[in-house]
Coordinates of N, CA, C and O in Angstrom, one line a residue:
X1 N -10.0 -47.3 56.9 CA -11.4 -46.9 56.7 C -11.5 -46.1 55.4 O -12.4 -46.5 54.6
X2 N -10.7 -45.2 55.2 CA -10.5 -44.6 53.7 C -10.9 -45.3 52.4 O -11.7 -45.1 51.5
X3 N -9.6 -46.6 52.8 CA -9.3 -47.6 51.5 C -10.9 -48.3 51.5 O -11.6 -48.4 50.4
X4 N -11.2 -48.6 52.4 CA -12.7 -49.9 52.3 C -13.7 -48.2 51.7 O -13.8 -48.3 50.5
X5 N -14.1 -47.4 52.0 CA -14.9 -46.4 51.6 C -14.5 -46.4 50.0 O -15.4 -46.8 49.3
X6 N -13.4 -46.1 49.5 CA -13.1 -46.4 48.5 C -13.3 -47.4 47.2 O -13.2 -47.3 46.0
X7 N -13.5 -48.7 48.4 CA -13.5 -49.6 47.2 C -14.7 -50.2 47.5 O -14.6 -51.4 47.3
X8 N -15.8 -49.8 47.9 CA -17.5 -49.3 48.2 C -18.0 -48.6 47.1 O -19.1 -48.9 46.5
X9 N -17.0 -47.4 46.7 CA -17.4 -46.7 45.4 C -16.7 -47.3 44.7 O -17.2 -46.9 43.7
X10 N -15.8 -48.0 44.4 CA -15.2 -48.8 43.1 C -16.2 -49.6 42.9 O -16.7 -49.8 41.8
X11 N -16.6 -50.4 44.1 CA -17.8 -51.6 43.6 C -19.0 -51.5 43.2 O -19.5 -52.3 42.5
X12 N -19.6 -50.0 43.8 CA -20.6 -49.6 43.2 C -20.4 -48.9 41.7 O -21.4 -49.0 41.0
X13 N -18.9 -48.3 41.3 CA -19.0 -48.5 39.8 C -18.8 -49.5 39.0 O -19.3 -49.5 37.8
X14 N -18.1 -50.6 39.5 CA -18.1 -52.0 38.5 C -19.2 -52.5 38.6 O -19.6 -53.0 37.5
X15 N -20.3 -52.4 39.9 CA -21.4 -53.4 39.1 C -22.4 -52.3 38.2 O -23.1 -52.8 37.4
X16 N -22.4 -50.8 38.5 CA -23.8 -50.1 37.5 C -22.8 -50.3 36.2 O -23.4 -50.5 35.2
X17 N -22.0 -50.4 36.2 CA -20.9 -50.0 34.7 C -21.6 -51.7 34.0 O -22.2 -51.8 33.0
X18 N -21.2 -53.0 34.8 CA -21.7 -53.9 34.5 C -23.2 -54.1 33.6 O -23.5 -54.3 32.5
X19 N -24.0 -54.1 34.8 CA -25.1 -54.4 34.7 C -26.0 -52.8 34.3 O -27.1 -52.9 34.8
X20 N -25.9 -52.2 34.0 CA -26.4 -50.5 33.9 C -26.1 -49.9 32.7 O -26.8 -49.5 31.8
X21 N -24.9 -50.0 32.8 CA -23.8 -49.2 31.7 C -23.8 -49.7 30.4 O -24.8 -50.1 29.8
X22 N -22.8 -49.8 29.9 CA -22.1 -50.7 28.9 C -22.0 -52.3 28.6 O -22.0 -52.9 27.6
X23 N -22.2 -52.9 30.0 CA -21.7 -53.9 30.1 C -20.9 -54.6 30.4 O -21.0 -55.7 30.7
X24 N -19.5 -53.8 30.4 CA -18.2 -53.9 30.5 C -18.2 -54.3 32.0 O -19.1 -54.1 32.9
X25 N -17.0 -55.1 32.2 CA -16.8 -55.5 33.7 C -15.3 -56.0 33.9 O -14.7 -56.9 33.2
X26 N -14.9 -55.6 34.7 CA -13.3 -56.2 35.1 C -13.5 -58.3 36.2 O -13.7 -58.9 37.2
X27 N -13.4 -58.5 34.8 CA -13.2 -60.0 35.6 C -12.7 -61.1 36.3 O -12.9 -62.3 36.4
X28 N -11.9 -60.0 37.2 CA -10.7 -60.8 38.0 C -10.3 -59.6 39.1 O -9.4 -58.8 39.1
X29 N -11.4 -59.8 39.8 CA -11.4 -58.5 41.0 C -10.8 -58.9 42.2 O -10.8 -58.2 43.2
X30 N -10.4 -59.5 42.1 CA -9.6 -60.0 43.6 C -8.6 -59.0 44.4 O -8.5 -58.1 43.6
X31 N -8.0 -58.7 45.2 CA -7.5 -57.8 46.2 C -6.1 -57.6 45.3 O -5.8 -56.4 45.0
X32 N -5.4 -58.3 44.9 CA -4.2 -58.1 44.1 C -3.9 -57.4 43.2 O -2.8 -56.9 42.9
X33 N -5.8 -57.3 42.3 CA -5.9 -56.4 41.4 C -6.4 -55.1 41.4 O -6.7 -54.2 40.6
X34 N -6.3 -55.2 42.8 CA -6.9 -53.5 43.2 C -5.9 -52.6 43.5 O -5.4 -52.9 44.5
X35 N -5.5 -51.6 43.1 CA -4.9 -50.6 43.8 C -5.5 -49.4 44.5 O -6.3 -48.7 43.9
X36 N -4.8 -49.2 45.9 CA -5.1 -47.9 46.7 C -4.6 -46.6 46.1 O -3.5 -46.6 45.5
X37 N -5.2 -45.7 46.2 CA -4.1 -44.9 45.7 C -4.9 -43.0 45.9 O -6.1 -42.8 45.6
X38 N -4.6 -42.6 46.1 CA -4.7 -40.9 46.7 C -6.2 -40.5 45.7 O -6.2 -40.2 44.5
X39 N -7.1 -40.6 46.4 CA -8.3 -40.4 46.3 C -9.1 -41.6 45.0 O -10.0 -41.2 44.2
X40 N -8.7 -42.9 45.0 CA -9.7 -43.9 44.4 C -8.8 -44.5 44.6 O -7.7 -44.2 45.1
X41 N -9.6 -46.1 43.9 CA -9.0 -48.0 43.8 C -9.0 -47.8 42.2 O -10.0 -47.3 41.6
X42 N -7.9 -48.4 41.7 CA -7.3 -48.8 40.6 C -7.3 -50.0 40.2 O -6.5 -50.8 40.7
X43 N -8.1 -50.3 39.4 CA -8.3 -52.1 38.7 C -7.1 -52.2 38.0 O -6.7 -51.1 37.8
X44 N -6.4 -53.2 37.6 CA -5.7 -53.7 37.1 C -5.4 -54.7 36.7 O -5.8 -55.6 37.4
X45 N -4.8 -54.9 35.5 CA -4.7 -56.5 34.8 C -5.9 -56.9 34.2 O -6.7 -57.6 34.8
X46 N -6.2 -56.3 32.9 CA -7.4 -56.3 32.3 C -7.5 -57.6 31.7 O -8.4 -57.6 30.9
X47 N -6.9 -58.7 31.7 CA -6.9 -60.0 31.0 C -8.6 -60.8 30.8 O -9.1 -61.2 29.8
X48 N -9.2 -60.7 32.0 CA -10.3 -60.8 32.2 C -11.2 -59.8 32.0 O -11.6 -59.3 33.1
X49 N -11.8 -59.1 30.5 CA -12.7 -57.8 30.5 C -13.8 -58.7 29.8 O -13.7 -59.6 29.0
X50 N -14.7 -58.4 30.3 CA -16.0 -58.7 29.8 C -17.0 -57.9 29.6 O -17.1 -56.8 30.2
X51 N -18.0 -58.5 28.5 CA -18.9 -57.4 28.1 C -20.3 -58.7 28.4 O -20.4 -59.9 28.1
X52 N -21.0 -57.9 28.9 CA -22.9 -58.4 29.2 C -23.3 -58.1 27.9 O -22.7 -57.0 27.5
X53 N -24.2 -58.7 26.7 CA -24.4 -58.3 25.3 C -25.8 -58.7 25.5 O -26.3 -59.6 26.2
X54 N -26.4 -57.6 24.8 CA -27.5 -57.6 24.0 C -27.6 -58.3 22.8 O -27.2 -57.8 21.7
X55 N -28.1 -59.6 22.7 CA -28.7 -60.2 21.6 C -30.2 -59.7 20.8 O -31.2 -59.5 21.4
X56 N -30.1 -59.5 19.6 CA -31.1 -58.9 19.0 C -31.4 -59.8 17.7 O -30.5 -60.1 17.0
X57 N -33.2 -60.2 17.4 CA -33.4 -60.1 16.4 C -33.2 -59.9 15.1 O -33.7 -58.8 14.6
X58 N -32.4 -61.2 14.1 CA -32.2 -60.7 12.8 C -33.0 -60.9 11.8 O -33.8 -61.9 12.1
X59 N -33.1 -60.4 10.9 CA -34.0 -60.5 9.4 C -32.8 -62.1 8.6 O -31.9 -62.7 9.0
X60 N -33.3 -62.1 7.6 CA -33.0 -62.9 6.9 C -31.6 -62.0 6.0 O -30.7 -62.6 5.6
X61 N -31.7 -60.9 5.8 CA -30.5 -59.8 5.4 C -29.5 -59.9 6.5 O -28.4 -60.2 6.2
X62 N -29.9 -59.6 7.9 CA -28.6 -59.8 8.7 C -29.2 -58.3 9.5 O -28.4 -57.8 10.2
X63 N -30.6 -57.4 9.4 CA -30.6 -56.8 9.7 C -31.6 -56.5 11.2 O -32.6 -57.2 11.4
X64 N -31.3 -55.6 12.1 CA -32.6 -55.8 13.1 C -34.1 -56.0 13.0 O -34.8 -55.0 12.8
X65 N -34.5 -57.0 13.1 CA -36.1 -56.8 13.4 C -36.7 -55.3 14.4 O -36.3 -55.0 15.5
X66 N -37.4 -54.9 13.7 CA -38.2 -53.5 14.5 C -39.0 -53.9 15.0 O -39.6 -54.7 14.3
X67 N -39.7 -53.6 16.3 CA -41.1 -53.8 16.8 C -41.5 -52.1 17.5 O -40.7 -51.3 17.8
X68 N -42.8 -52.2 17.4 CA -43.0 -50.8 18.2 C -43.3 -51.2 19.8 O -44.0 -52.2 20.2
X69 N -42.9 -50.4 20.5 CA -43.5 -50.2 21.6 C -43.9 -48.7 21.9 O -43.6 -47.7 21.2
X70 N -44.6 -48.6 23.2 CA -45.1 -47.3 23.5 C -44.1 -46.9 24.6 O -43.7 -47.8 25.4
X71 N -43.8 -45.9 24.7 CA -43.2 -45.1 25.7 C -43.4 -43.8 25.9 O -43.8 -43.2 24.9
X72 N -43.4 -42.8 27.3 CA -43.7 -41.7 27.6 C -42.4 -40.9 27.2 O -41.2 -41.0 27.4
X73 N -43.4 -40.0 26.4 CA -42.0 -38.8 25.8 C -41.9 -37.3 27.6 O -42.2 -37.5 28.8
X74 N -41.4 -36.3 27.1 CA -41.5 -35.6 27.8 C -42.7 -35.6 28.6 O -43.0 -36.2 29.6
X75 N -43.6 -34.5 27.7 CA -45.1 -33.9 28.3 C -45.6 -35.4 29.0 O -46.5 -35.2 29.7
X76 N -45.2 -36.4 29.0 CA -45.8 -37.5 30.1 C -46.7 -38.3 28.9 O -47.1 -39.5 29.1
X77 N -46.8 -37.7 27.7 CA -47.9 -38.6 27.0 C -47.0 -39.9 26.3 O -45.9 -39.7 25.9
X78 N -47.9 -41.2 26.1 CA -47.6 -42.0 25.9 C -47.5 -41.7 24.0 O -48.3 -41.1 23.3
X79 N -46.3 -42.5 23.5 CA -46.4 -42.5 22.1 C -45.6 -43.8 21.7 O -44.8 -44.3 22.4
X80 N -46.1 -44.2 20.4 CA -45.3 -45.3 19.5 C -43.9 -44.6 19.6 O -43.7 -43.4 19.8
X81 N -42.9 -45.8 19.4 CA -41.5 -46.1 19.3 C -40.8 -47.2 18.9 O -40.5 -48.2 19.7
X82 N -40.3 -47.1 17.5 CA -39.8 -48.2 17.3 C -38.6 -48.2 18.0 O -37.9 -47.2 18.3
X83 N -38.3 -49.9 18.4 CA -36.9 -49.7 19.1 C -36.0 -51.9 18.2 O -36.8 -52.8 17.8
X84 N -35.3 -51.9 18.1 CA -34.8 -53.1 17.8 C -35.5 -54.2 18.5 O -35.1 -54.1 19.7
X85 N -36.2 -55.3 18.4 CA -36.5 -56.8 19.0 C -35.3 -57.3 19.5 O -34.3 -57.7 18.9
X86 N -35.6 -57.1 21.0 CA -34.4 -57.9 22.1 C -34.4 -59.6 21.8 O -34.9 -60.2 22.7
X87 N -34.1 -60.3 21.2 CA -33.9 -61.8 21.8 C -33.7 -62.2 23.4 O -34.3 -63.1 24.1
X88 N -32.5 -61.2 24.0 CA -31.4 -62.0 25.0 C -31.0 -60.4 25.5 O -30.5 -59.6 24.7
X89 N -31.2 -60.2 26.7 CA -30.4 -59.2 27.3 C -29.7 -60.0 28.4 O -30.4 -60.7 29.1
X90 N -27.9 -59.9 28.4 CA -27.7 -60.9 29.4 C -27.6 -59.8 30.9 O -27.6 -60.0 32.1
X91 N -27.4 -58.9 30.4 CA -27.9 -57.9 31.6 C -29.0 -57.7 32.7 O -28.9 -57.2 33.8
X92 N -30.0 -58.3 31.9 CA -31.4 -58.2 32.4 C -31.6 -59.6 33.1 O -32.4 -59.7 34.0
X93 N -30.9 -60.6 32.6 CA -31.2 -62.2 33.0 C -30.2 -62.0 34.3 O -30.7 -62.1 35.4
X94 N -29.3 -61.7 34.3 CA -28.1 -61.8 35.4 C -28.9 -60.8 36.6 O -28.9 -61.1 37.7
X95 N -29.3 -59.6 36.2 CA -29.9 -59.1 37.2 C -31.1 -59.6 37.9 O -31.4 -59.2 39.0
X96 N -31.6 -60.6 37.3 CA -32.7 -61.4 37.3 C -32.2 -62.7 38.9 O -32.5 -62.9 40.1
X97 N -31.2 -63.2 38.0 CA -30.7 -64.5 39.6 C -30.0 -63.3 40.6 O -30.2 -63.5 41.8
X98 N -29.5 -62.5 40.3 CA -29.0 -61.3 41.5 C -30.5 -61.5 42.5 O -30.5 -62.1 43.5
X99 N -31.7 -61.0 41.9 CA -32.8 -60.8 42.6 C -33.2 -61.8 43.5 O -33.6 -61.8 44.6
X100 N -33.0 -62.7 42.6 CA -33.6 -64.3 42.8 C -32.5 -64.5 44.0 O -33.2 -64.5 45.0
X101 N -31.3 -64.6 44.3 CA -30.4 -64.9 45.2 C -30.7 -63.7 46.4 O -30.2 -63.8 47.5
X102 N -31.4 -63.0 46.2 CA -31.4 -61.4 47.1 C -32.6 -61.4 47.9 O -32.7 -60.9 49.1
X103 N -33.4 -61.9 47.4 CA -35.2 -62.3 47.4 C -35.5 -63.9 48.3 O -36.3 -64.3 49.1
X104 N -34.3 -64.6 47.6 CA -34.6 -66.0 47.8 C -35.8 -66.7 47.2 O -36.6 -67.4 47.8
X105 N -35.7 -66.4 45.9 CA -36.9 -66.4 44.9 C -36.5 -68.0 44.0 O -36.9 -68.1 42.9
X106 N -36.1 -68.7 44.4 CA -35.9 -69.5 43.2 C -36.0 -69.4 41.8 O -35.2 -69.5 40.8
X107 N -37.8 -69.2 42.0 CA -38.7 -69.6 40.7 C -37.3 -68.5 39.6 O -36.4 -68.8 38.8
X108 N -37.9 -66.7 40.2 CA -36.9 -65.9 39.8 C -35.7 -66.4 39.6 O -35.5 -66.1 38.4
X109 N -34.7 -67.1 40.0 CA -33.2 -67.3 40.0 C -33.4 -68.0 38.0 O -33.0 -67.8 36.8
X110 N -34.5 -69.4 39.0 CA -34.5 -70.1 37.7 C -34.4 -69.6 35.8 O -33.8 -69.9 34.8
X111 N -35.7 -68.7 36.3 CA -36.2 -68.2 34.7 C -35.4 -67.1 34.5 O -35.9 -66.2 33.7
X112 N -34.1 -66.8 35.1 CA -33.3 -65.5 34.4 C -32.1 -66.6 34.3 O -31.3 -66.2 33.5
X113 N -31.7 -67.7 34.7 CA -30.4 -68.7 34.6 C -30.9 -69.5 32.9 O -30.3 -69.9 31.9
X114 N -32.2 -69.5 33.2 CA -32.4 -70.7 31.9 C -32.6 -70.0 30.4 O -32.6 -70.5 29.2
X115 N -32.9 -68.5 30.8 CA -32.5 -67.7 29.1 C -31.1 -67.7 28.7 O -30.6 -67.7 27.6
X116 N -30.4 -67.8 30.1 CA -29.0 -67.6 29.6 C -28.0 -68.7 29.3 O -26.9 -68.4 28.8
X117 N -28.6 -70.1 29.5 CA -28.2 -71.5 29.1 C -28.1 -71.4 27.5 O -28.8 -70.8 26.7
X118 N -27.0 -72.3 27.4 CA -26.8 -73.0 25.9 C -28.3 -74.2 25.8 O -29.0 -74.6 26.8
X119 N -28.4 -74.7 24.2 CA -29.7 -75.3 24.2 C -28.9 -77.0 25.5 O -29.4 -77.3 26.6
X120 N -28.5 -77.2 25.2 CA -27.5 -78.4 25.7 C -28.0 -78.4 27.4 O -28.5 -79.3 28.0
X121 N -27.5 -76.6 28.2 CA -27.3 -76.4 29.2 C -29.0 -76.6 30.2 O -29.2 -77.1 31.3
X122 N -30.2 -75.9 29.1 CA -31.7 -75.9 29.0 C -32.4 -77.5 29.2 O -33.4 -77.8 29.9
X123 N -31.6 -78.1 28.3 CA -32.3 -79.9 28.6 C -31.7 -80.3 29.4 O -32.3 -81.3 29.9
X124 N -30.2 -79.7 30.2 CA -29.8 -80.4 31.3 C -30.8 -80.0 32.5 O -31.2 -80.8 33.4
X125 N -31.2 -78.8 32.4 CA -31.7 -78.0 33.6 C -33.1 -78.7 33.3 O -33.5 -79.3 34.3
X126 N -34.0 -78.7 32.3 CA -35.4 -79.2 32.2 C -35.5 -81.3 32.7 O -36.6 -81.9 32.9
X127 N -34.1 -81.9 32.7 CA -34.1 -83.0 32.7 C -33.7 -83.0 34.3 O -34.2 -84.0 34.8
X128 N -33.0 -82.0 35.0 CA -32.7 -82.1 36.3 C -33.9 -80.6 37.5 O -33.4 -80.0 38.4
X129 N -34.9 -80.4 37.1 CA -35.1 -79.4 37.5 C -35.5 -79.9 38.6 O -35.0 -79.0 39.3
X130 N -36.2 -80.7 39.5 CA -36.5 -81.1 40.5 C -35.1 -81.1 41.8 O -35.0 -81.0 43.0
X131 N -34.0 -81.3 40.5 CA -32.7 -81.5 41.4 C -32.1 -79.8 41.6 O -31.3 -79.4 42.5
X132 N -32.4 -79.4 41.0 CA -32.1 -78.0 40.8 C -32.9 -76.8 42.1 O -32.4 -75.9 42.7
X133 N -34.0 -77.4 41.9 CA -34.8 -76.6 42.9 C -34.9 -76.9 44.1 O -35.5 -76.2 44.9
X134 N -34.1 -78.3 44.5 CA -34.1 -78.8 46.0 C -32.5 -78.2 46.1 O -32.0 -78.1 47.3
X135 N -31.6 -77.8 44.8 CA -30.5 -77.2 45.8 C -30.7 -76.0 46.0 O -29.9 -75.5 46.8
X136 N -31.7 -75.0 45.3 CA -31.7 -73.8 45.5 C -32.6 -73.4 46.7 O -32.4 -72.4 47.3
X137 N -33.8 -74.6 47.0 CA -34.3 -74.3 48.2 C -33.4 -74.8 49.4 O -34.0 -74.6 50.5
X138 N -32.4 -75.3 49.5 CA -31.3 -75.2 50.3 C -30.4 -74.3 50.9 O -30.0 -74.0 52.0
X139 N -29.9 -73.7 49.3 CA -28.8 -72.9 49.2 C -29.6 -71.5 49.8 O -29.2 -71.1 50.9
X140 N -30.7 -70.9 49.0 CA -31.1 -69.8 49.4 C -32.2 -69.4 50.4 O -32.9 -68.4 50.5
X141 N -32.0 -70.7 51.3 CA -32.4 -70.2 52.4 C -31.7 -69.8 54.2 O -32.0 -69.7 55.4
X142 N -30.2 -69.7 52.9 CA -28.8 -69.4 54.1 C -28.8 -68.6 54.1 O -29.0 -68.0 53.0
X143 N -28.0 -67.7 55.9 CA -27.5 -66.5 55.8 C -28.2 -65.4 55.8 O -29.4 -65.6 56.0
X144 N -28.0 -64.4 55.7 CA -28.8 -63.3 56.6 C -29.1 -62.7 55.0 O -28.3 -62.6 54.1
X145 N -30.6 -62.3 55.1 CA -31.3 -61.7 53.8 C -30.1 -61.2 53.1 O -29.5 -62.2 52.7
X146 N -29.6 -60.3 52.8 CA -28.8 -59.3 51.7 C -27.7 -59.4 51.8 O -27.1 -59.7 50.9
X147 N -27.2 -59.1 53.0 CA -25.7 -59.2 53.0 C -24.8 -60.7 52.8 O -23.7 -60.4 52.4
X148 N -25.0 -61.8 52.9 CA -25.2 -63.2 52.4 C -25.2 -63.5 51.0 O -24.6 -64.5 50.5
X149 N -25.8 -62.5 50.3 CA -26.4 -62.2 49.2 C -25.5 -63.6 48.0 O -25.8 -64.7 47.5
X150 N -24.3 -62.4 48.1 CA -23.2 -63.0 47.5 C -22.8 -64.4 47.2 O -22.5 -65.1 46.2
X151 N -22.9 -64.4 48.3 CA -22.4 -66.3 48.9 C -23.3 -67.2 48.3 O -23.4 -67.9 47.2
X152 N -24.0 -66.8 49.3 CA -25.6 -67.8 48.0 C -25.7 -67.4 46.6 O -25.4 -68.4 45.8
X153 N -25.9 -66.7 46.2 CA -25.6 -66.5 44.2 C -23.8 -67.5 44.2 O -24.0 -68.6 43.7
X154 N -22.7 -67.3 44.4 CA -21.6 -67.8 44.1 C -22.2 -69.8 44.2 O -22.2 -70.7 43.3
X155 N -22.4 -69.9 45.7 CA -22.9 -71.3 46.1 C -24.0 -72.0 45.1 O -23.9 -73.2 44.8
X156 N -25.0 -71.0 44.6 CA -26.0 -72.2 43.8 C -25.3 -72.0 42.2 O -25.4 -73.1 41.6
X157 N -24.7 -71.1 41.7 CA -24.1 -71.0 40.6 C -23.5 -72.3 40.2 O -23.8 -73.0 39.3
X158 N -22.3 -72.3 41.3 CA -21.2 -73.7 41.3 C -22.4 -74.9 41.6 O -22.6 -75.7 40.6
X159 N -23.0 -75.1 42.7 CA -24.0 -76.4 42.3 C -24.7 -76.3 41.4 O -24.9 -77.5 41.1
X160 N -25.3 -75.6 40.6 CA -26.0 -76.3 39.5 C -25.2 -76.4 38.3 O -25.6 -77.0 37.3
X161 N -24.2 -75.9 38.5 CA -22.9 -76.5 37.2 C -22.5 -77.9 37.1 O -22.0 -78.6 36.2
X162 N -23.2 -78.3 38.6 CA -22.6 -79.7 38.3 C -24.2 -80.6 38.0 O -24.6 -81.8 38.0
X163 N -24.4 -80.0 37.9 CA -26.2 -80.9 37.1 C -25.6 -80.6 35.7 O -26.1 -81.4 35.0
X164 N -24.6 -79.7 34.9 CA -24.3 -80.2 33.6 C -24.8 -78.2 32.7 O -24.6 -77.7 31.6
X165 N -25.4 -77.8 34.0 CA -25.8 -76.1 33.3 C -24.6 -75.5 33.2 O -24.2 -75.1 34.2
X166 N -24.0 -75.4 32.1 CA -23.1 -74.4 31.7 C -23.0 -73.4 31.3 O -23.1 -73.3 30.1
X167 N -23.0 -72.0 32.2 CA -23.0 -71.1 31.9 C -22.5 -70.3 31.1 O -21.5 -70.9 30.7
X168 N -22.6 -68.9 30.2 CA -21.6 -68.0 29.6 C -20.7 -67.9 30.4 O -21.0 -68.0 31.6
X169 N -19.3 -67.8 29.8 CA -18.4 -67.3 30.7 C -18.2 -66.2 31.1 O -17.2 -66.0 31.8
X170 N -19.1 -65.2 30.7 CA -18.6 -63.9 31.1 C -20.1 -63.6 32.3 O -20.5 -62.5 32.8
X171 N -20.4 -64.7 32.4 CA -22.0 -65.0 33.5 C -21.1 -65.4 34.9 O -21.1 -64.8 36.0
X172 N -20.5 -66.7 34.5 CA -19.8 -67.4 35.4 C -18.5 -66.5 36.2 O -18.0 -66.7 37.3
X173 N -18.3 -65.5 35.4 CA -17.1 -65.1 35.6 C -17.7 -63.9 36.6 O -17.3 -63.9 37.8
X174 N -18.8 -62.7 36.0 CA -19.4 -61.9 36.8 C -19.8 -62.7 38.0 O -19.1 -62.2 38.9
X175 N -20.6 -63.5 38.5 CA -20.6 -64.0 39.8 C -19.6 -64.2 40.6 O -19.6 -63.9 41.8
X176 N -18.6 -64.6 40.0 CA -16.8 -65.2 40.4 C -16.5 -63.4 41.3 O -16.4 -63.2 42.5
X177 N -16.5 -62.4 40.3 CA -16.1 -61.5 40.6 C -16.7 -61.0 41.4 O -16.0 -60.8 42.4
X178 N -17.8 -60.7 41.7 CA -18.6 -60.1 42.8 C -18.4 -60.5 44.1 O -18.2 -59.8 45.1
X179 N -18.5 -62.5 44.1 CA -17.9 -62.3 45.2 C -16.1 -62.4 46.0 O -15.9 -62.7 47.2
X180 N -15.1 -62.1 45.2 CA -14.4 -61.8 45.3 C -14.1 -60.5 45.7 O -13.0 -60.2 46.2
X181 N -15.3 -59.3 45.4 CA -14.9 -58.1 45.7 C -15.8 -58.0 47.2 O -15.6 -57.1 48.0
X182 N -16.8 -59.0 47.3 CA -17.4 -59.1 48.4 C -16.3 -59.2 49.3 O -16.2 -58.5 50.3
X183 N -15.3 -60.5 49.0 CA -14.7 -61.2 50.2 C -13.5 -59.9 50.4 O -13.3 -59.7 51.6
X184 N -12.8 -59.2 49.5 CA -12.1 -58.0 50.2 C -12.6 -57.2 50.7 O -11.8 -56.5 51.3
X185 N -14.0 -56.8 50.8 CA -14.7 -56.2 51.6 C -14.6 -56.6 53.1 O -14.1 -56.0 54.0
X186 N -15.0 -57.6 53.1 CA -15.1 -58.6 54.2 C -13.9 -58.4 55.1 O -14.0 -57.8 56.2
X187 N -12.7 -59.0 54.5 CA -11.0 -58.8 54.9 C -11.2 -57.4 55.3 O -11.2 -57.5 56.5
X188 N -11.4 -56.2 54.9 CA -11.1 -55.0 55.6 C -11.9 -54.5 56.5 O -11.6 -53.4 57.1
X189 N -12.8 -55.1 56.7 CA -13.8 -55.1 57.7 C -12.8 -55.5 59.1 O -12.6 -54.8 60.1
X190 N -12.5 -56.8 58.6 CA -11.5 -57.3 59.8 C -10.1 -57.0 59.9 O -9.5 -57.4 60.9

């Protein structure tokens, strides 16, 4: 009971660390690479480390495009803020099919999978999207709302790979992982 409490809070730090944090993510979470150990779980075998990147806007120098936006400072009042032009957060898209797999949102799954496509991966998906959306209204209508979660995001991932959508690897790999830390959950349950 200890060890599964433990690695509850390991999982809740690999995914805010992932998707929240830095970026960073241990890519090969499976039970072998976990260690128990007198008050936390110890990742190990960093061979698989991955980083979620922010893609940004360049100038013709190589430098960031600026745009303003508004944001609330302290006192609550709204003010200009320049901040760098996002192109691509793959943080924000990956959180995106999380939803979409969580929600059973398709449309959602779709439009956060297809920013993250290569141009290649984009005409497969725009040439197969009818085939795409009859596996996701399949896939994500299995399994119990949230807890399921997993399965379904791992399950439509791997089928629409085979329509020719090739994911980032460090996209393909964060799903890989998740539910691998799902299924040792699982195991200690039982």
């Amino acid at each position: 009971k200890d060890a599964q409490q433990l690695l509850v809070q390991a999982t809740k730090v690999w995914f805010h660390e992932a998707l929240l944090g830095s970026g960073k993510f241990h890519g090969d979470t499976h039970a072998g690479n976990l260690m128990v150990a007198p008050g936390g779980i110890t990742f190990i075998d960093f061979g698989n480390l991955y980083t979620l990147k922010t893609h940004y806007e360049l100038d013709a120098q190589g430098n960031q495009v600026m745009e303003t936006v508004q944001e609330e400072n302290e006192e609550g009042e709204m003010v200009d803020v320049q901040r760098p032009k996002v192109l691509l957060d793959e943080r924000h898209e990956l959180l995106r099919i999380i939803m979409g797999a969580a929600f059973r949102d398709k449309t959602f799954f779709l439009d956060g999978l297809e920013k993250l496509l290569s141009p290649e991966g984009k005409a497969a998906l725009q040439a197969n999207r009818a085939k795409a959306e009859a596996i996701l209204d399949s896939i994500l209508g299995m399994g119990r709302f949230s807890y399921d979660m997993v399965y379904r995001l791992n399950a439509a991932v791997t089928e629409l790979q085979k329509l020719g959508l090739e994911l980032p690897p460090q996209i393909n790999c964060f799903v890989q992982s998740m539910a691998r830390l799902s299924n040792t959950l699982s195991e200690m349950n039982t």
